[in-house]
């Protein structure tokens, strides 16, 4: 049994959010630069160069990549031989988020109740925490800052198994088409296939954190990712929605076992300010 003090968790979470909100991920930057090199339309080239320049401004000044510094979402996988000491694990995670958003002067975007008062909590908490167990003595944290321009455009489709591959592709492409310019394209598309009504979106969200350029290990799903990306980019929405060759930088799909009677498909759309970090303690 290994003991992990929850203050370590707070510090790791704080560090990740301070970094991810101001430093573009190298793979995302590389994909935007490739899109710029490939693009012919002057308007789309201008939009892409503005996005690239914005990354540079953040690197130079330490200012956030976007005014929407997101809702904090964390996937924590804890070894079952870990004993958390020194306090409440959930509260420690919230404290790390709270500290990062205060110290980074990031926008606090969370309201305590969604329908009537919509009063800002003032500290960007609570974060959304997904906790799962695995064998061993390590703790892995995948942390995301999810902007809501793109979150609002994400979708769940409860397809029949007979919908097949074509049905899945139609669902993915229709979600991006309906989103139009709203999710700040070029986007990164995470797809979750299988599971059920609540787990397909978790697969899709985690898929957005897979490094761009890395396809699914199963070649059937890798081929699906390529077809989806081609069809999305044929829509012509383009960077900032003003037309162009690159509407999406990448599509990543994940699957899980499901019921014989269904085929849930979740499409999680992430913007060009995709922000996430990982740490293993
Ligand atoms: S969708 Fe992304 S780039 Fe657009 S406003 Fe939200 S966080 Fe910023």
PDB file of C-alpha atoms and ligand atoms in Angstrom, residues 66-68 147-150 182-184 271-273 275, ligand 1:
ATOM      1  CA  UNK A  66      -8.650  32.192 -24.962  1.00  0.00           C
ATOM      2  CA  UNK A  67     -10.841  34.372 -22.781  1.00  0.00           C
ATOM      3  CA  UNK A  68     -12.889  31.245 -22.051  1.00  0.00           C
ATOM      4  CA  UNK A 147     -14.456  25.882 -23.455  1.00  0.00           C
ATOM      5  CA  UNK A 148     -18.188  25.966 -23.945  1.00  0.00           C
ATOM      6  CA  UNK A 149     -18.368  27.390 -27.456  1.00  0.00           C
ATOM      7  CA  UNK A 150     -17.377  23.907 -28.574  1.00  0.00           C
ATOM      8  CA  UNK A 182     -19.854  28.200 -33.324  1.00  0.00           C
ATOM      9  CA  UNK A 183     -17.155  25.869 -31.924  1.00  0.00           C
ATOM     10  CA  UNK A 184     -14.287  28.040 -33.239  1.00  0.00           C
ATOM     11  CA  UNK A 271     -11.824  24.019 -30.513  1.00  0.00           C
ATOM     12  CA  UNK A 272      -8.384  25.107 -31.718  1.00  0.00           C
ATOM     13  CA  UNK A 273      -7.703  26.158 -28.119  1.00  0.00           C
ATOM     14  CA  UNK A 275      -6.216  22.397 -23.593  1.00  0.00           C
TER      15      UNK A 275
HETATM   16  S1  LIG B   1     -14.731  27.450 -28.283  1.00  0.00           S
HETATM   17 FE1  LIG B   1     -12.567  27.484 -27.697  1.00  0.00          FE
HETATM   18  S2  LIG B   1     -11.603  29.153 -28.863  1.00  0.00           S
HETATM   19 FE2  LIG B   1     -13.859  29.408 -28.954  1.00  0.00          FE
HETATM   20  S3  LIG B   1     -14.321  30.820 -27.273  1.00  0.00           S
HETATM   21 FE3  LIG B   1     -14.569  28.736 -26.454  1.00  0.00          FE
HETATM   22  S4  LIG B   1     -12.573  28.170 -25.574  1.00  0.00           S
HETATM   23 FE4  LIG B   1     -12.258  29.960 -26.879  1.00  0.00          FE
END
